[in-house]
Amino acid sequence: MTSKSSNLKFLNYCVYVISLGGFLFGYDTGVINGALAFMSRPDQLNLGPSLQGVVSSSLVIGACIGALGCGKVADQMGRKKTLRLIAIVFTASTFLCALAINFWSMSIFRFILGIAVGAASSLSPMYLAEISPDNLRSANVNKNAIFIVLGQLCAFVVNAILGNIWGNWGPIWRIMILSAAIPSVILWINSFRISGSPQWLLFKRRVNKARQLFRRLGFKDTNSLIKSQTEAIDETDDRDFIWAVALKNKKLLYLLITGIVIALIQQISGVNTVMYYGTILLEKVGMGAGGSLYANILIGVVSVVASIFGTRMIEKANHHKMLIIGLIGNVVFLAVLGLIMKSTMFSQTVTNALVLIALTLFLANHQGIVSPVTWLLLAEMFPGKVKAQFMSVATATTWITNFVISLIYPQLIALLGTAVVFFVFALTNGFSILLSFLFVNGRKMKNAYQNARV
């Protein structure tokens, strides 16, 4: 085996292991979709709409904290050790959730699980960007986006199988939740064998070790690369990163605000309402419990296929233009979904089929274009010295927005009805188009990245 192919094989191994963080992000946010209906039964945790919102959103509160704290931890401990710690929290909190005895314990344990989810959502794309040569960076960061929807699909499949075979057994939701421990243990075991971040090693002045990792990961002209990155580090303040210093720099402030806007755009689309409450939503429009679980599999399959083709399409495309195209698609499909639900001209069977088609098209569009573009932009837009902490702020924004939406969604459905809520999300996607035009300027972002100094 040639040195080049050996380097590529090692890099790919590292990429797939790190992307398991994204897989767990998807699995743990997707598994609640099917499990929530079962745990809400009177003989289980007896959850009404308000308590369902709290259980779902408790994970998101934890994710906000996990995302905010991950940057500091990753800077101090290193990316590799932080990923291993995340895997441990994933595993322990999954077992605790499966053993929850009431609403309060489930909410607390889901909060702890959320810390791992938020940390993984922040760390994985940044880690992938740091270990990838320029020609492979976009493709490798996009693998994390694919793994997120793949995790959601696997959760939907497990839920459907367990729910339809053993749906009459009350505690079946515990097995659904416990299944998430399998990938978290796999992540922990494999985290010992992957590469650390050579860029983090440079920040810690461990130049020789960084050079070895750059070469093993397949970077070309490593001496010039190390020289340029070391010079950039030397030009920055040698003290620990100070927010007040960074925020006085207009270019850094622009990048931070733009990162927050991109994160906001990713969430106000309404996509996670389908991921968290899809089974309950489909039951409300007339599908049975079993049919709703299987319908989620179709949605998940289409999302995975769309993400695979979408990520390949956007790698070399203008990211801003692709973001606009994706948001326009969201507006169209959500408006159509609302119109179908409002209409009384179709039979129940036809309405069910049309709702499923519209939901699938919306998710395919979002997961294939909007979501991977936003994560790709966030992974690449921040300079190295501030990357971990700025990425934490941007990722925390996604989770704060996610928390608000997932908390109020059941009440919105009860108050306004499903059709009107999807019209509301169509409007929020229209607002996102405006935000994108105002803030997400590729040329301006590149200029700020190249000229920003802490």
XYZ file of C-alpha atoms in Angstrom:
454
model
C 0.000 0.000 0.000
C 1.423 3.407 -0.969
C 1.981 6.121 1.597
C -0.654 8.271 -0.103
C -3.347 5.594 0.023
C -2.395 4.773 3.618
C -2.789 8.440 4.584
C -6.165 8.628 2.861
C -7.346 5.458 4.580
C -6.370 6.828 7.987
C -8.017 10.183 7.243
C -11.248 8.477 6.153
C -11.246 6.356 9.311
C -10.892 9.488 11.445
C -13.640 11.263 9.484
C -16.146 8.450 9.963
C -15.402 8.109 13.676
C -15.714 11.858 14.294
C -18.920 11.894 12.223
C -20.399 9.437 14.741
C -20.830 12.554 16.874
C -23.184 13.834 14.187
C -24.862 10.421 14.005
C -25.576 10.528 17.737
C -26.810 14.097 17.377
C -29.304 12.815 14.794
C -30.198 9.603 16.608
C -30.898 11.199 19.971
C -32.974 14.004 18.458
C -34.820 11.525 16.210
C -35.531 8.749 18.697
C -37.868 10.973 20.727
C -40.072 11.225 17.617
C -41.373 7.681 18.019
C -40.744 7.181 21.717
C -42.703 10.269 22.806
C -46.101 8.851 21.850
C -45.433 5.672 23.850
C -43.993 7.350 26.939
C -46.940 9.792 26.950
C -49.478 7.022 27.597
C -51.367 7.209 30.906
C -49.812 3.961 32.171
C -46.295 5.290 31.447
C -45.196 8.909 32.049
C -48.662 10.352 31.265
C -47.515 13.402 29.282
C -49.920 16.005 27.886
C -48.958 18.510 25.147
C -47.231 20.896 27.558
C -45.203 18.158 29.258
C -44.308 16.684 25.853
C -42.868 20.054 24.923
C -40.808 20.185 28.123
C -39.448 16.641 27.678
C -38.450 17.358 24.077
C -37.001 20.781 24.804
C -35.104 19.716 27.948
C -32.548 18.076 25.673
C -32.266 21.331 23.767
C -31.567 23.367 26.927
C -28.720 20.993 27.707
C -27.530 21.272 24.123
C -27.266 25.065 24.482
C -24.972 24.620 27.484
C -23.014 21.824 25.808
C -22.443 23.901 22.683
C -21.387 27.006 24.632
C -19.002 25.118 26.894
C -17.526 22.820 24.271
C -15.248 25.439 22.692
C -13.426 26.212 25.926
C -13.101 22.525 26.834
C -11.886 21.620 23.329
C -9.264 24.387 23.484
C -7.974 23.175 26.844
C -8.240 19.377 26.519
C -7.880 19.009 22.772
C -10.440 17.857 20.210
C -9.735 14.122 20.626
C -10.119 13.963 24.416
C -13.212 16.171 24.257
C -14.847 13.796 21.754
C -14.085 10.872 24.076
C -15.646 12.722 27.013
C -18.738 13.439 24.905
C -19.071 9.709 24.139
C -18.996 8.907 27.873
C -21.734 11.465 28.624
C -23.811 10.124 25.711
C -23.625 6.572 27.057
C -24.319 7.361 30.714
C -27.217 9.739 30.028
C -28.813 7.307 27.557
C -29.014 4.635 30.257
C -30.438 7.173 32.708
C -33.154 8.240 30.240
C -34.123 4.619 29.656
C -34.538 4.182 33.429
C -36.553 7.391 34.028
C -39.547 6.805 36.302
C -41.479 10.057 35.845
C -41.674 13.340 33.955
C -39.118 15.075 36.164
C -36.437 12.418 35.980
C -36.875 12.105 32.204
C -36.530 15.873 31.786
C -33.376 15.997 33.937
C -31.725 13.036 32.203
C -32.663 14.408 28.768
C -31.041 17.682 29.829
C -27.780 15.833 30.589
C -28.041 13.996 27.279
C -28.506 17.358 25.613
C -25.134 18.553 26.909
C -23.485 15.763 24.907
C -25.653 16.447 21.850
C -24.818 20.166 21.871
C -21.112 19.535 22.397
C -21.022 17.018 19.536
C -22.898 19.356 17.204
C -20.272 22.040 17.844
C -17.146 19.876 17.939
C -17.643 17.429 15.049
C -17.782 19.843 12.062
C -14.932 21.950 13.494
C -12.800 18.861 14.192
C -13.422 17.526 10.670
C -12.425 20.854 9.121
C -9.175 20.914 11.117
C -7.971 17.430 10.135
C -8.883 17.704 6.432
C -6.640 18.928 3.588
C -8.118 21.818 1.572
C -9.257 19.623 -1.325
C -11.214 17.301 0.994
C -12.450 19.739 3.642
C -15.919 20.451 2.266
C -16.590 16.777 1.524
C -15.476 15.683 4.986
C -17.443 18.357 6.845
C -20.484 17.389 4.764
C -20.163 13.782 5.948
C -21.149 15.021 9.397
C -24.331 16.522 7.922
C -25.071 13.200 6.209
C -24.469 11.302 9.446
C -26.946 13.556 11.282
C -29.825 12.565 8.979
C -28.554 8.975 8.869
C -28.797 8.915 12.660
C -32.346 10.227 12.466
C -33.240 7.572 9.887
C -31.800 4.773 12.035
C -33.815 6.050 14.992
C -36.980 6.070 12.866
C -36.322 2.485 11.686
C -35.679 1.203 15.211
C -38.787 3.007 16.493
C -40.961 1.581 13.714
C -39.770 -1.991 14.230
C -40.084 -1.895 18.004
C -43.335 0.094 17.970
C -45.118 -2.199 15.517
C -43.893 -5.515 16.924
C -44.045 -4.727 20.657
C -46.215 -1.596 20.632
C -48.683 -3.123 23.094
C -45.939 -3.471 25.700
C -45.992 -0.223 27.683
C -42.263 0.241 28.402
C -41.191 -0.313 24.766
C -40.099 3.348 24.623
C -37.322 2.489 27.079
C -35.814 0.061 24.584
C -36.115 2.686 21.840
C -34.110 5.151 23.911
C -31.612 2.533 25.132
C -30.698 1.633 21.538
C -28.793 4.949 21.295
C -26.156 3.544 23.668
C -24.802 1.254 20.931
C -23.342 3.987 18.663
C -22.112 5.982 21.688
C -20.068 2.995 22.921
C -18.693 2.499 19.386
C -17.663 6.157 19.320
C -15.894 5.852 22.688
C -13.947 2.733 21.665
C -12.799 4.186 18.348
C -11.958 7.614 19.790
C -8.696 6.147 21.118
C -7.415 5.396 17.607
C -8.164 8.572 15.685
C -5.936 11.547 14.998
C -5.908 14.615 17.165
C -6.133 18.035 15.557
C -2.771 19.188 14.156
C -4.029 22.781 14.205
C -4.766 22.506 17.930
C -1.244 21.143 18.446
C 0.158 24.216 16.701
C -1.823 26.462 19.063
C -0.177 24.548 21.915
C 3.269 25.028 20.264
C 3.728 21.277 19.754
C 5.135 21.769 16.271
C 6.864 18.404 15.734
C 3.771 16.414 16.706
C 1.631 18.673 14.495
C 3.994 18.092 11.549
C 3.692 14.311 11.996
C -0.108 14.486 12.045
C -0.283 16.809 9.022
C 1.785 14.312 7.045
C -0.158 11.277 8.245
C -3.447 12.962 7.293
C -2.180 13.631 3.767
C -1.508 17.389 3.907
C 0.881 18.600 1.211
C 3.873 20.928 1.734
C 3.578 20.597 5.509
C 6.599 22.823 6.251
C 5.076 25.810 4.437
C 1.702 25.090 6.023
C 3.176 25.019 9.522
C 5.174 28.192 8.868
C 2.137 30.155 7.655
C -0.120 28.957 10.476
C 2.552 29.543 13.112
C 3.070 33.087 11.843
C -0.675 33.700 12.016
C -0.734 32.419 15.606
C 2.279 34.576 16.536
C 0.499 37.662 15.200
C -2.408 37.084 17.532
C -2.488 37.901 21.212
C -0.577 35.231 23.133
C -2.953 35.524 26.078
C -6.023 33.406 26.430
C -8.796 34.506 24.113
C -10.593 37.551 25.553
C -14.084 38.287 24.254
C -13.785 42.010 24.834
C -10.678 42.159 22.622
C -12.289 40.199 19.804
C -15.513 42.176 19.851
C -13.614 45.430 19.289
C -12.398 44.041 15.980
C -15.026 44.909 13.349
C -14.133 42.015 11.060
C -14.330 39.448 13.860
C -17.559 40.990 15.114
C -19.019 40.740 11.596
C -18.036 37.060 11.384
C -19.550 36.326 14.799
C -22.839 38.077 13.966
C -22.988 36.368 10.575
C -22.357 32.998 12.238
C -25.245 33.641 14.627
C -27.496 34.613 11.696
C -26.570 31.444 9.778
C -27.328 29.346 12.858
C -30.670 31.133 13.268
C -31.563 30.491 9.627
C -30.868 26.793 10.064
C -33.382 26.482 12.896
C -36.329 28.795 12.187
C -37.109 26.677 9.139
C -39.216 24.449 11.400
C -37.395 21.279 10.343
C -36.937 19.979 13.877
C -40.639 20.122 14.633
C -40.992 17.331 12.071
C -37.996 15.460 13.507
C -39.266 15.659 17.103
C -43.036 15.483 16.619
C -43.391 13.735 13.234
C -45.213 10.697 14.587
C -47.675 12.789 16.598
C -48.153 15.154 13.630
C -48.951 12.314 11.225
C -51.360 10.802 13.725
C -53.158 14.161 13.928
C -53.786 14.212 10.160
C -55.348 10.754 10.297
C -52.611 8.125 10.111
C -52.574 5.359 12.679
C -49.748 4.882 15.166
C -48.126 2.075 13.154
C -48.532 3.872 9.830
C -47.020 7.063 11.275
C -43.927 5.196 12.448
C -43.406 3.633 9.016
C -44.063 6.972 7.302
C -41.180 8.408 9.316
C -38.891 5.801 7.745
C -39.823 7.028 4.272
C -39.140 10.600 5.364
C -35.811 9.534 6.839
C -34.728 7.611 3.731
C -35.511 10.543 1.468
C -33.626 12.892 3.826
C -30.519 10.688 3.741
C -30.578 10.334 -0.048
C -31.141 14.072 -0.433
C -28.295 14.888 1.950
C -25.874 12.626 0.042
C -26.682 14.144 -3.343
C -27.116 17.638 -1.920
C -23.751 17.724 -0.160
C -21.995 16.645 -3.353
C -23.828 19.321 -5.299
C -22.941 22.173 -2.922
C -19.240 21.335 -2.457
C -18.121 23.484 -5.383
C -21.204 25.658 -5.739
C -21.657 29.196 -4.457
C -22.770 28.545 -0.892
C -24.788 31.748 -0.569
C -26.748 31.056 -3.755
C -27.423 27.479 -2.657
C -28.674 28.737 0.701
C -31.124 31.095 -1.034
C -32.335 28.324 -3.363
C -32.859 25.983 -0.415
C -34.798 28.581 1.574
C -37.057 29.346 -1.391
C -37.771 25.617 -1.641
C -38.669 25.541 2.059
C -41.164 28.375 1.596
C -42.848 26.615 -1.323
C -43.118 23.164 0.259
C -44.309 24.447 3.647
C -46.963 26.639 2.008
C -48.144 23.664 -0.041
C -48.229 21.533 3.112
C -50.394 24.125 4.857
C -52.768 24.330 1.886
C -53.172 20.542 1.778
C -54.018 20.433 5.480
C -56.500 23.289 5.082
C -58.210 21.727 2.076
C -61.402 19.697 2.440
C -61.644 18.596 -1.196
C -59.666 15.362 -0.720
C -60.531 12.098 0.976
C -58.626 11.172 4.136
C -56.481 8.662 2.242
C -55.516 11.186 -0.432
C -54.840 13.868 2.199
C -52.549 11.499 4.102
C -50.615 10.715 0.927
C -50.292 14.391 -0.067
C -49.181 15.414 3.433
C -46.529 12.700 3.404
C -45.303 13.791 -0.045
C -45.138 17.474 0.953
C -43.355 16.695 4.222
C -40.874 14.486 2.375
C -40.127 17.171 -0.219
C -39.635 19.784 2.494
C -37.239 17.595 4.435
C -35.373 16.511 1.298
C -34.883 20.149 0.354
C -33.809 21.239 3.822
C -31.567 18.256 4.600
C -30.104 18.228 1.094
C -29.367 21.944 0.753
C -30.106 24.268 3.682
C -28.710 22.188 6.552
C -25.398 21.081 4.965
C -24.739 24.588 3.589
C -25.200 26.169 7.008
C -22.937 23.648 8.778
C -20.330 23.996 6.022
C -20.334 27.780 6.315
C -20.022 27.621 10.101
C -17.153 25.114 9.979
C -15.095 27.238 7.573
C -15.854 30.879 8.355
C -14.007 31.506 11.658
C -10.230 32.104 11.987
C -8.317 29.443 13.914
C -7.623 31.433 17.095
C -11.317 32.056 17.722
C -12.800 29.092 15.847
C -13.721 26.882 18.816
C -15.378 29.639 20.852
C -17.123 31.363 17.927
C -18.334 27.974 16.721
C -19.694 27.324 20.212
C -21.679 30.578 20.161
C -23.098 29.875 16.701
C -24.012 26.301 17.590
C -25.570 27.427 20.870
C -27.725 29.795 18.821
C -29.111 26.839 16.880
C -30.006 25.109 20.123
C -31.512 28.171 21.813
C -33.736 28.712 18.770
C -34.471 24.997 18.652
C -35.473 25.084 22.327
C -37.972 27.896 21.853
C -39.561 26.251 18.799
C -39.726 22.730 20.248
C -41.173 24.038 23.529
C -43.996 26.060 21.987
C -44.778 23.818 19.001
C -47.299 21.528 20.775
C -49.119 24.585 22.150
C -49.087 26.274 18.721
C -50.614 23.180 17.155
C -53.304 23.088 19.848
C -53.993 26.825 19.500
C -53.690 27.437 15.743
C -53.951 24.023 14.140
C -51.322 22.226 12.063
C -52.052 24.028 8.782
C -51.619 27.552 10.184
C -48.396 26.576 11.968
C -46.860 25.451 8.677
C -47.898 28.744 7.081
C -46.038 30.456 9.947
C -42.911 28.432 9.178
C -43.213 29.338 5.513
C -43.067 33.001 6.609
C -40.031 32.402 8.846
C -38.199 30.876 5.886
C -39.081 33.960 3.869
C -37.574 36.056 6.664
C -34.449 33.859 6.477
C -34.059 34.756 2.799
C -33.958 38.430 3.790
C -31.395 37.721 6.541
C -29.258 35.805 4.080
C -29.149 38.719 1.644
C -28.291 41.141 4.442
C -25.538 39.180 6.205
C -24.269 36.115 4.328
C -21.928 37.632 1.747
C -19.271 35.138 0.640
C -16.769 37.727 -0.565
C -17.140 39.873 2.542
C -16.834 36.797 4.801
C -13.647 35.682 3.044
C -12.136 39.151 3.347
C -13.000 39.318 7.052
C -11.531 35.842 7.621
C -8.253 36.728 5.899
C -7.780 40.120 7.554
C -9.176 39.601 11.039
C -6.711 39.749 13.904
C -7.454 39.056 17.557
